[in-house]
């Protein structure tokens, strides 16, 4: 893992870009150390530089966590293959035409998740080797990657998922293997994300301690108090 | 309103029993004043002296609220008519026999709610006339009474409902008239309380700001952190 740039934010959080092989990532750490680690990702491979993720990461780091994110293959700062570009173009076309998109999502997001999880595990190895970062480890955000990661990776101690992305069939089946304390965030009127899918997924998780928070409104309408509550959830399980 | 007894609890909260006409009630107030008021009731007319309600009320008062509860007619400390006793016996018998109980609940809880709401409004008048208690007013607990009260009573500014009681058909229809900020608490595996009814009810509320919290477990398994979160919900809307 090589750091390529760093800057100190107003609240004392250090923001560092890194590369791990061909994987680009960002790490936010507070002034205090050692701190627990939270892995944070957007649903469907949205870029790590996406402003909502960055704001969430900075806020969380200021609460006393190391927060790390990486771009998935073909996403964010990483090169897109002709196949990636074709899949995205087809997805855009189908959405604009109002056609069913589940099949396209399955063929696009399914492999994205399969390929992303080993990269997140490699990043986890490298991050926990850094001074000032210790376990336990939390996961926040991209539901499908989080399901697979929590199912495979015993170092994940608690997870917060956002029910606003496509969850491939393989991860819907893997949900019962997730047994860590879970916080599942749902926007009640999320455009294009069927509510019943999310409720079924919540029901399927194997965790004995799981909480669903549903708020009125569309995909990006999550109230700010949920961000604060997410902090309390991780405080309960990681500190 | 006449106070009939009082005692000071360890945390400085004053616990007073009162009567308002034939309605018995309890009022908990913190040392500081003035404070907002929260009306608190158990689903289905469970007594005001029920230990879980008392613990919740004392905790909430210590957070800086006046908390009041009253017994509904035929419940708690109030005399039971022959009709009340017959209805309760029939309910117990049907539940033990595993028979459907919705019809019995409807005929028992429906009138209970209709009769309770004017009493809660009378109590609200009397409570707001006391020194040290000012608006705004919150409501917490018994869903069916809360729906009707929030629909009829403009002084209710925020409501927290527990989805673990029978909601009469009239109140399911009135739910869309509830427009205050709402916190709806659901136990995912609540025995005898169909989950889909609760989800449909959450969907029906007219409030623009509404949050559903669902936790794994049975009727009495609500995690303690939900009590703390309830406090933060009322702090946002009443303080």
mmCIF file of N, CA, C and O in Angstrom, chain B residues 22-107:
data_model
loop_
_atom_site.group_PDB
_atom_site.id
_atom_site.type_symbol
_atom_site.label_atom_id
_atom_site.label_comp_id
_atom_site.label_asym_id
_atom_site.label_seq_id
_atom_site.Cartn_x
_atom_site.Cartn_y
_atom_site.Cartn_z
ATOM 1 N N UNK B 22 -63.133 10.829 37.550
ATOM 2 C CA UNK B 22 -62.970 9.410 37.903
ATOM 3 C C UNK B 22 -61.744 8.769 37.239
ATOM 4 O O UNK B 22 -61.557 7.550 37.334
ATOM 5 N N UNK B 23 -60.936 9.605 36.582
ATOM 6 C CA UNK B 23 -59.759 9.077 35.861
ATOM 7 C C UNK B 23 -58.532 9.114 36.762
ATOM 8 O O UNK B 23 -58.102 10.184 37.175
ATOM 9 N N UNK B 24 -57.927 7.957 37.053
ATOM 10 C CA UNK B 24 -56.671 7.964 37.812
ATOM 11 C C UNK B 24 -55.475 8.097 36.861
ATOM 12 O O UNK B 24 -55.465 7.523 35.770
ATOM 13 N N UNK B 25 -54.490 8.865 37.323
ATOM 14 C CA UNK B 25 -53.308 9.056 36.483
ATOM 15 C C UNK B 25 -52.053 9.175 37.312
ATOM 16 O O UNK B 25 -52.090 9.263 38.539
ATOM 17 N N UNK B 26 -50.905 9.143 36.619
ATOM 18 C CA UNK B 26 -49.609 9.353 37.253
ATOM 19 C C UNK B 26 -48.848 10.389 36.443
ATOM 20 O O UNK B 26 -48.902 10.382 35.208
ATOM 21 N N UNK B 27 -48.174 11.273 37.157
ATOM 22 C CA UNK B 27 -47.374 12.316 36.509
ATOM 23 C C UNK B 27 -45.958 12.245 37.056
ATOM 24 O O UNK B 27 -45.757 12.224 38.268
ATOM 25 N N UNK B 28 -44.990 12.191 36.159
ATOM 26 C CA UNK B 28 -43.581 12.238 36.539
ATOM 27 C C UNK B 28 -42.992 13.554 36.031
ATOM 28 O O UNK B 28 -43.159 13.889 34.850
ATOM 29 N N UNK B 29 -42.348 14.298 36.890
ATOM 30 C CA UNK B 29 -41.717 15.556 36.460
ATOM 31 C C UNK B 29 -40.283 15.629 36.988
ATOM 32 O O UNK B 29 -40.016 15.233 38.124
ATOM 33 N N UNK B 30 -39.376 16.164 36.135
ATOM 34 C CA UNK B 30 -37.993 16.324 36.587
ATOM 35 C C UNK B 30 -37.875 17.574 37.454
ATOM 36 O O UNK B 30 -38.823 18.352 37.559
ATOM 37 N N UNK B 31 -36.717 17.741 38.075
ATOM 38 C CA UNK B 31 -36.516 18.899 38.943
ATOM 39 C C UNK B 31 -36.588 20.200 38.149
ATOM 40 O O UNK B 31 -37.153 21.186 38.610
ATOM 41 N N UNK B 32 -36.040 20.212 36.943
ATOM 42 C CA UNK B 32 -36.024 21.431 36.133
ATOM 43 C C UNK B 32 -37.418 21.753 35.604
ATOM 44 O O UNK B 32 -38.244 20.859 35.440
ATOM 45 N N UNK B 33 -37.673 23.027 35.348
ATOM 46 C CA UNK B 33 -38.941 23.448 34.753
ATOM 47 C C UNK B 33 -38.695 24.774 34.038
ATOM 48 O O UNK B 33 -37.790 25.500 34.425
ATOM 49 N N UNK B 34 -39.476 25.160 33.044
ATOM 50 C CA UNK B 34 -40.562 24.374 32.452
ATOM 51 C C UNK B 34 -40.028 23.304 31.505
ATOM 52 O O UNK B 34 -38.935 23.423 30.984
ATOM 53 N N UNK B 35 -40.841 22.277 31.311
ATOM 54 C CA UNK B 35 -40.468 21.160 30.431
ATOM 55 C C UNK B 35 -41.632 20.833 29.499
ATOM 56 O O UNK B 35 -42.789 21.101 29.819
ATOM 57 N N UNK B 36 -41.309 20.224 28.346
ATOM 58 C CA UNK B 36 -42.378 19.729 27.467
ATOM 59 C C UNK B 36 -43.069 18.530 28.112
ATOM 60 O O UNK B 36 -42.540 17.940 29.053
ATOM 61 N N UNK B 37 -44.218 18.178 27.566
ATOM 62 C CA UNK B 37 -45.038 17.103 28.126
ATOM 63 C C UNK B 37 -45.099 15.923 27.153
ATOM 64 O O UNK B 37 -45.260 16.124 25.944
ATOM 65 N N UNK B 38 -44.968 14.719 27.678
ATOM 66 C CA UNK B 38 -45.195 13.510 26.870
ATOM 67 C C UNK B 38 -46.295 12.674 27.522
ATOM 68 O O UNK B 38 -46.215 12.339 28.706
ATOM 69 N N UNK B 39 -47.329 12.393 26.732
ATOM 70 C CA UNK B 39 -48.403 11.500 27.172
ATOM 71 C C UNK B 39 -47.992 10.072 26.815
ATOM 72 O O UNK B 39 -47.560 9.816 25.688
ATOM 73 N N UNK B 40 -48.112 9.177 27.768
ATOM 74 C CA UNK B 40 -47.582 7.821 27.560
ATOM 75 C C UNK B 40 -48.627 6.773 27.937
ATOM 76 O O UNK B 40 -49.207 6.846 29.025
ATOM 77 N N UNK B 41 -48.847 5.820 27.045
ATOM 78 C CA UNK B 41 -49.846 4.780 27.316
ATOM 79 C C UNK B 41 -49.385 3.459 26.740
ATOM 80 O O UNK B 41 -48.656 3.413 25.755
ATOM 81 N N UNK B 42 -49.818 2.396 27.372
ATOM 82 C CA UNK B 42 -49.564 1.055 26.863
ATOM 83 C C UNK B 42 -50.655 0.647 25.890
ATOM 84 O O UNK B 42 -51.825 0.988 26.076
ATOM 85 N N UNK B 43 -50.296 -0.155 24.893
ATOM 86 C CA UNK B 43 -51.269 -0.708 23.968
ATOM 87 C C UNK B 43 -52.381 -1.477 24.701
ATOM 88 O O UNK B 43 -52.150 -2.065 25.752
ATOM 89 N N UNK B 44 -53.558 -1.458 24.117
ATOM 90 C CA UNK B 44 -54.688 -2.287 24.545
ATOM 91 C C UNK B 44 -55.140 -2.014 25.975
ATOM 92 O O UNK B 44 -55.768 -2.860 26.593
ATOM 93 N N UNK B 45 -54.775 -0.847 26.519
ATOM 94 C CA UNK B 45 -55.274 -0.492 27.839
ATOM 95 C C UNK B 45 -54.576 -1.168 28.988
ATOM 96 O O UNK B 45 -55.132 -1.280 30.083
ATOM 97 N N UNK B 46 -53.348 -1.624 28.769
ATOM 98 C CA UNK B 46 -52.580 -2.171 29.900
ATOM 99 C C UNK B 46 -52.458 -1.111 30.989
ATOM 100 O O UNK B 46 -52.391 0.078 30.715
ATOM 101 N N UNK B 47 -52.399 -1.554 32.259
ATOM 102 C CA UNK B 47 -52.465 -0.582 33.366
ATOM 103 C C UNK B 47 -51.290 0.387 33.380
ATOM 104 O O UNK B 47 -50.179 0.038 32.999
ATOM 105 N N UNK B 48 -51.564 1.583 33.882
ATOM 106 C CA UNK B 48 -50.536 2.613 33.980
ATOM 107 C C UNK B 48 -49.442 2.217 34.966
ATOM 108 O O UNK B 48 -48.346 2.756 34.930
ATOM 109 N N UNK B 49 -49.748 1.282 35.870
ATOM 110 C CA UNK B 49 -48.761 0.841 36.858
ATOM 111 C C UNK B 49 -47.890 -0.309 36.335
ATOM 112 O O UNK B 49 -47.033 -0.806 37.049
ATOM 113 N N UNK B 50 -48.100 -0.718 35.090
ATOM 114 C CA UNK B 50 -47.323 -1.832 34.520
ATOM 115 C C UNK B 50 -45.835 -1.448 34.559
ATOM 116 O O UNK B 50 -45.454 -0.356 34.133
ATOM 117 N N UNK B 51 -44.984 -2.339 35.092
ATOM 118 C CA UNK B 51 -43.580 -1.961 35.344
ATOM 119 C C UNK B 51 -42.815 -1.448 34.127
ATOM 120 O O UNK B 51 -42.008 -0.532 34.257
ATOM 121 N N UNK B 52 -43.057 -2.004 32.936
ATOM 122 C CA UNK B 52 -42.313 -1.527 31.765
ATOM 123 C C UNK B 52 -42.698 -0.082 31.432
ATOM 124 O O UNK B 52 -41.856 0.734 31.073
ATOM 125 N N UNK B 53 -43.993 0.243 31.572
ATOM 126 C CA UNK B 53 -44.402 1.627 31.322
ATOM 127 C C UNK B 53 -43.806 2.560 32.371
ATOM 128 O O UNK B 53 -43.300 3.648 32.040
ATOM 129 N N UNK B 54 -43.834 2.143 33.610
ATOM 130 C CA UNK B 54 -43.302 2.988 34.689
ATOM 131 C C UNK B 54 -41.807 3.238 34.480
ATOM 132 O O UNK B 54 -41.327 4.375 34.605
ATOM 133 N N UNK B 55 -41.065 2.197 34.096
ATOM 134 C CA UNK B 55 -39.621 2.350 33.866
ATOM 135 C C UNK B 55 -39.365 3.322 32.719
ATOM 136 O O UNK B 55 -38.480 4.186 32.784
ATOM 137 N N UNK B 56 -40.177 3.201 31.664
ATOM 138 C CA UNK B 56 -40.038 4.071 30.494
ATOM 139 C C UNK B 56 -40.365 5.520 30.869
ATOM 140 O O UNK B 56 -39.677 6.457 30.452
ATOM 141 N N UNK B 57 -41.408 5.687 31.665
ATOM 142 C CA UNK B 57 -41.826 7.030 32.065
ATOM 143 C C UNK B 57 -40.769 7.695 32.944
ATOM 144 O O UNK B 57 -40.434 8.869 32.750
ATOM 145 N N UNK B 58 -40.225 6.937 33.898
ATOM 146 C CA UNK B 58 -39.218 7.514 34.798
ATOM 147 C C UNK B 58 -37.968 7.901 34.013
ATOM 148 O O UNK B 58 -37.391 8.956 34.233
ATOM 149 N N UNK B 59 -37.541 7.019 33.108
ATOM 150 C CA UNK B 59 -36.367 7.306 32.284
ATOM 151 C C UNK B 59 -36.601 8.591 31.483
ATOM 152 O O UNK B 59 -35.733 9.466 31.405
ATOM 153 N N UNK B 60 -37.772 8.690 30.885
ATOM 154 C CA UNK B 60 -38.076 9.832 30.020
ATOM 155 C C UNK B 60 -38.148 11.121 30.833
ATOM 156 O O UNK B 60 -37.661 12.176 30.402
ATOM 157 N N UNK B 61 -38.742 11.052 32.013
ATOM 158 C CA UNK B 61 -38.819 12.244 32.876
ATOM 159 C C UNK B 61 -37.429 12.722 33.261
ATOM 160 O O UNK B 61 -37.151 13.927 33.271
ATOM 161 N N UNK B 62 -36.541 11.776 33.547
ATOM 162 C CA UNK B 62 -35.174 12.145 33.930
ATOM 163 C C UNK B 62 -34.434 12.829 32.784
ATOM 164 O O UNK B 62 -33.446 13.532 33.012
ATOM 165 N N UNK B 63 -34.911 12.644 31.554
ATOM 166 C CA UNK B 63 -34.307 13.307 30.385
ATOM 167 C C UNK B 63 -34.864 14.721 30.180
ATOM 168 O O UNK B 63 -34.546 15.369 29.187
ATOM 169 N N UNK B 64 -35.730 15.181 31.091
ATOM 170 C CA UNK B 64 -36.217 16.549 30.975
ATOM 171 C C UNK B 64 -37.611 16.678 30.389
ATOM 172 O O UNK B 64 -37.894 17.629 29.658
ATOM 173 N N UNK B 65 -38.485 15.746 30.710
ATOM 174 C CA UNK B 65 -39.872 15.814 30.246
ATOM 175 C C UNK B 65 -40.819 15.585 31.415
ATOM 176 O O UNK B 65 -40.507 14.810 32.323
ATOM 177 N N UNK B 66 -41.973 16.259 31.376
ATOM 178 C CA UNK B 66 -43.092 15.818 32.192
ATOM 179 C C UNK B 66 -43.738 14.661 31.440
ATOM 180 O O UNK B 66 -43.971 14.752 30.234
ATOM 181 N N UNK B 67 -43.993 13.571 32.153
ATOM 182 C CA UNK B 67 -44.591 12.390 31.523
ATOM 183 C C UNK B 67 -45.855 12.042 32.289
ATOM 184 O O UNK B 67 -45.825 11.959 33.528
ATOM 185 N N UNK B 68 -46.943 11.865 31.571
ATOM 186 C CA UNK B 68 -48.208 11.564 32.242
ATOM 187 C C UNK B 68 -48.869 10.366 31.610
ATOM 188 O O UNK B 68 -48.774 10.139 30.393
ATOM 189 N N UNK B 69 -49.544 9.587 32.442
ATOM 190 C CA UNK B 69 -50.327 8.466 31.937
ATOM 191 C C UNK B 69 -51.627 8.361 32.727
ATOM 192 O O UNK B 69 -51.691 8.814 33.879
ATOM 193 N N UNK B 70 -52.656 7.824 32.100
ATOM 194 C CA UNK B 70 -53.925 7.597 32.796
ATOM 195 C C UNK B 70 -54.404 6.182 32.478
ATOM 196 O O UNK B 70 -53.997 5.590 31.478
ATOM 197 N N UNK B 71 -55.236 5.647 33.358
ATOM 198 C CA UNK B 71 -55.863 4.361 33.080
ATOM 199 C C UNK B 71 -57.134 4.583 32.268
ATOM 200 O O UNK B 71 -57.923 5.488 32.557
ATOM 201 N N UNK B 72 -57.322 3.735 31.257
ATOM 202 C CA UNK B 72 -58.571 3.786 30.490
ATOM 203 C C UNK B 72 -59.699 3.150 31.306
ATOM 204 O O UNK B 72 -59.457 2.377 32.233
ATOM 205 N N UNK B 73 -60.926 3.497 30.943
ATOM 206 C CA UNK B 73 -62.105 2.943 31.624
ATOM 207 C C UNK B 73 -62.064 1.415 31.584
ATOM 208 O O UNK B 73 -61.808 0.822 30.543
ATOM 209 N N UNK B 74 -62.254 0.802 32.736
ATOM 210 C CA UNK B 74 -62.254 -0.663 32.809
ATOM 211 C C UNK B 74 -60.867 -1.270 32.878
ATOM 212 O O UNK B 74 -60.721 -2.495 32.874
ATOM 213 N N UNK B 75 -59.827 -0.420 32.917
ATOM 214 C CA UNK B 75 -58.446 -0.915 32.942
ATOM 215 C C UNK B 75 -57.751 -0.439 34.214
ATOM 216 O O UNK B 75 -58.166 0.526 34.835
ATOM 217 N N UNK B 76 -56.639 -1.105 34.557
ATOM 218 C CA UNK B 76 -55.800 -0.662 35.666
ATOM 219 C C UNK B 76 -56.597 -0.522 36.944
ATOM 220 O O UNK B 76 -57.259 -1.465 37.388
ATOM 221 N N UNK B 77 -56.564 0.670 37.538
ATOM 222 C CA UNK B 77 -57.214 0.903 38.832
ATOM 223 C C UNK B 77 -58.707 1.204 38.717
ATOM 224 O O UNK B 77 -59.349 1.503 39.729
ATOM 225 N N UNK B 78 -59.251 1.181 37.528
ATOM 226 C CA UNK B 78 -60.660 1.581 37.377
ATOM 227 C C UNK B 78 -61.584 0.373 37.442
ATOM 228 O O UNK B 78 -61.212 -0.740 37.057
ATOM 229 N N UNK B 79 -62.807 0.588 37.921
ATOM 230 C CA UNK B 79 -63.745 -0.535 38.063
ATOM 231 C C UNK B 79 -64.057 -1.182 36.715
ATOM 232 O O UNK B 79 -64.127 -0.497 35.690
ATOM 233 N N UNK B 80 -64.182 -2.508 36.723
ATOM 234 C CA UNK B 80 -64.552 -3.243 35.513
ATOM 235 C C UNK B 80 -66.042 -3.533 35.550
ATOM 236 O O UNK B 80 -66.544 -4.054 36.540
ATOM 237 N N UNK B 81 -66.718 -3.261 34.456
ATOM 238 C CA UNK B 81 -68.129 -3.622 34.351
ATOM 239 C C UNK B 81 -68.213 -5.122 34.084
ATOM 240 O O UNK B 81 -67.223 -5.774 33.729
ATOM 241 N N UNK B 82 -69.415 -5.675 34.257
ATOM 242 C CA UNK B 82 -69.629 -7.087 33.934
ATOM 243 C C UNK B 82 -69.264 -7.329 32.471
ATOM 244 O O UNK B 82 -68.673 -8.361 32.111
ATOM 245 N N UNK B 83 -69.563 -6.353 31.611
ATOM 246 C CA UNK B 83 -69.267 -6.475 30.184
ATOM 247 C C UNK B 83 -67.750 -6.547 29.936
ATOM 248 O O UNK B 83 -67.262 -7.349 29.137
ATOM 249 N N UNK B 84 -67.001 -5.673 30.636
ATOM 250 C CA UNK B 84 -65.526 -5.712 30.527
ATOM 251 C C UNK B 84 -64.994 -7.088 30.897
ATOM 252 O O UNK B 84 -64.159 -7.665 30.199
ATOM 253 N N UNK B 85 -65.478 -7.586 32.044
ATOM 254 C CA UNK B 85 -64.954 -8.848 32.552
ATOM 255 C C UNK B 85 -65.268 -9.998 31.608
ATOM 256 O O UNK B 85 -64.443 -10.876 31.380
ATOM 257 N N UNK B 86 -66.465 -9.931 31.040
ATOM 258 C CA UNK B 86 -66.875 -10.973 30.098
ATOM 259 C C UNK B 86 -65.995 -10.934 28.840
ATOM 260 O O UNK B 86 -65.541 -11.966 28.345
ATOM 261 N N UNK B 87 -65.744 -9.710 28.346
ATOM 262 C CA UNK B 87 -64.931 -9.562 27.134
ATOM 263 C C UNK B 87 -63.505 -10.073 27.377
ATOM 264 O O UNK B 87 -62.924 -10.760 26.541
ATOM 265 N N UNK B 88 -62.939 -9.733 28.542
ATOM 266 C CA UNK B 88 -61.585 -10.196 28.850
ATOM 267 C C UNK B 88 -61.528 -11.718 28.976
ATOM 268 O O UNK B 88 -60.577 -12.359 28.515
ATOM 269 N N UNK B 89 -62.547 -12.282 29.639
ATOM 270 C CA UNK B 89 -62.582 -13.739 29.801
ATOM 271 C C UNK B 89 -62.680 -14.417 28.435
ATOM 272 O O UNK B 89 -61.991 -15.414 28.163
ATOM 273 N N UNK B 90 -63.494 -13.858 27.571
ATOM 274 C CA UNK B 90 -63.682 -14.430 26.239
ATOM 275 C C UNK B 90 -62.377 -14.335 25.431
ATOM 276 O O UNK B 90 -61.985 -15.268 24.723
ATOM 277 N N UNK B 91 -61.667 -13.208 25.576
ATOM 278 C CA UNK B 91 -60.390 -13.015 24.888
ATOM 279 C C UNK B 91 -59.362 -14.048 25.368
ATOM 280 O O UNK B 91 -58.682 -14.695 24.565
ATOM 281 N N UNK B 92 -59.269 -14.193 26.685
ATOM 282 C CA UNK B 92 -58.334 -15.163 27.251
ATOM 283 C C UNK B 92 -58.638 -16.581 26.759
ATOM 284 O O UNK B 92 -57.748 -17.316 26.350
ATOM 285 N N UNK B 93 -59.920 -16.906 26.784
ATOM 286 C CA UNK B 93 -60.324 -18.244 26.372
ATOM 287 C C UNK B 93 -59.950 -18.489 24.904
ATOM 288 O O UNK B 93 -59.346 -19.511 24.560
ATOM 289 N N UNK B 94 -60.260 -17.514 24.048
ATOM 290 C CA UNK B 94 -59.988 -17.679 22.610
ATOM 291 C C UNK B 94 -58.489 -17.772 22.348
ATOM 292 O O UNK B 94 -58.041 -18.563 21.511
ATOM 293 N N UNK B 95 -57.691 -16.957 23.085
ATOM 294 C CA UNK B 95 -56.237 -17.002 22.878
ATOM 295 C C UNK B 95 -55.679 -18.349 23.310
ATOM 296 O O UNK B 95 -54.846 -18.935 22.623
ATOM 297 N N UNK B 96 -56.143 -18.836 24.460
ATOM 298 C CA UNK B 96 -55.663 -20.134 24.939
ATOM 299 C C UNK B 96 -56.074 -21.259 23.998
ATOM 300 O O UNK B 96 -55.329 -22.219 23.805
ATOM 301 N N UNK B 97 -57.242 -21.111 23.394
ATOM 302 C CA UNK B 97 -57.727 -22.145 22.475
ATOM 303 C C UNK B 97 -57.107 -21.992 21.087
ATOM 304 O O UNK B 97 -57.348 -22.826 20.212
ATOM 305 N N UNK B 98 -56.316 -20.927 20.904
ATOM 306 C CA UNK B 98 -55.701 -20.704 19.596
ATOM 307 C C UNK B 98 -56.698 -20.290 18.530
ATOM 308 O O UNK B 98 -56.451 -20.439 17.342
ATOM 309 N N UNK B 99 -57.838 -19.759 18.953
ATOM 310 C CA UNK B 99 -58.846 -19.309 17.985
ATOM 311 C C UNK B 99 -58.500 -17.908 17.481
ATOM 312 O O UNK B 99 -57.747 -17.182 18.127
ATOM 313 N N UNK B 100 -59.070 -17.498 16.342
ATOM 314 C CA UNK B 100 -58.839 -16.135 15.856
ATOM 315 C C UNK B 100 -59.411 -15.134 16.857
ATOM 316 O O UNK B 100 -60.492 -15.350 17.400
ATOM 317 N N UNK B 101 -58.673 -14.067 17.118
ATOM 318 C CA UNK B 101 -59.102 -13.127 18.163
ATOM 319 C C UNK B 101 -59.358 -11.718 17.622
ATOM 320 O O UNK B 101 -59.752 -10.835 18.384
ATOM 321 N N UNK B 102 -59.156 -11.513 16.321
ATOM 322 C CA UNK B 102 -59.321 -10.164 15.780
ATOM 323 C C UNK B 102 -60.720 -9.607 16.047
ATOM 324 O O UNK B 102 -60.872 -8.432 16.393
ATOM 325 N N UNK B 103 -61.722 -10.444 15.902
ATOM 326 C CA UNK B 103 -63.099 -9.977 16.110
ATOM 327 C C UNK B 103 -63.323 -9.559 17.556
ATOM 328 O O UNK B 103 -63.960 -8.534 17.825
ATOM 329 N N UNK B 104 -62.768 -10.335 18.483
ATOM 330 C CA UNK B 104 -62.921 -10.007 19.910
ATOM 331 C C UNK B 104 -62.146 -8.725 20.225
ATOM 332 O O UNK B 104 -62.655 -7.836 20.910
ATOM 333 N N UNK B 105 -60.924 -8.629 19.709
ATOM 334 C CA UNK B 105 -60.140 -7.401 19.912
ATOM 335 C C UNK B 105 -60.901 -6.190 19.369
ATOM 336 O O UNK B 105 -60.965 -5.147 20.010
ATOM 337 N N UNK B 106 -61.472 -6.342 18.182
ATOM 338 C CA UNK B 106 -62.182 -5.204 17.572
ATOM 339 C C UNK B 106 -63.317 -4.737 18.476
ATOM 340 O O UNK B 106 -63.474 -3.543 18.713
ATOM 341 N N UNK B 107 -64.087 -5.686 19.016
ATOM 342 C CA UNK B 107 -65.246 -5.295 19.830
ATOM 343 C C UNK B 107 -64.822 -4.828 21.221
ATOM 344 O O UNK B 107 -65.557 -4.112 21.895
#
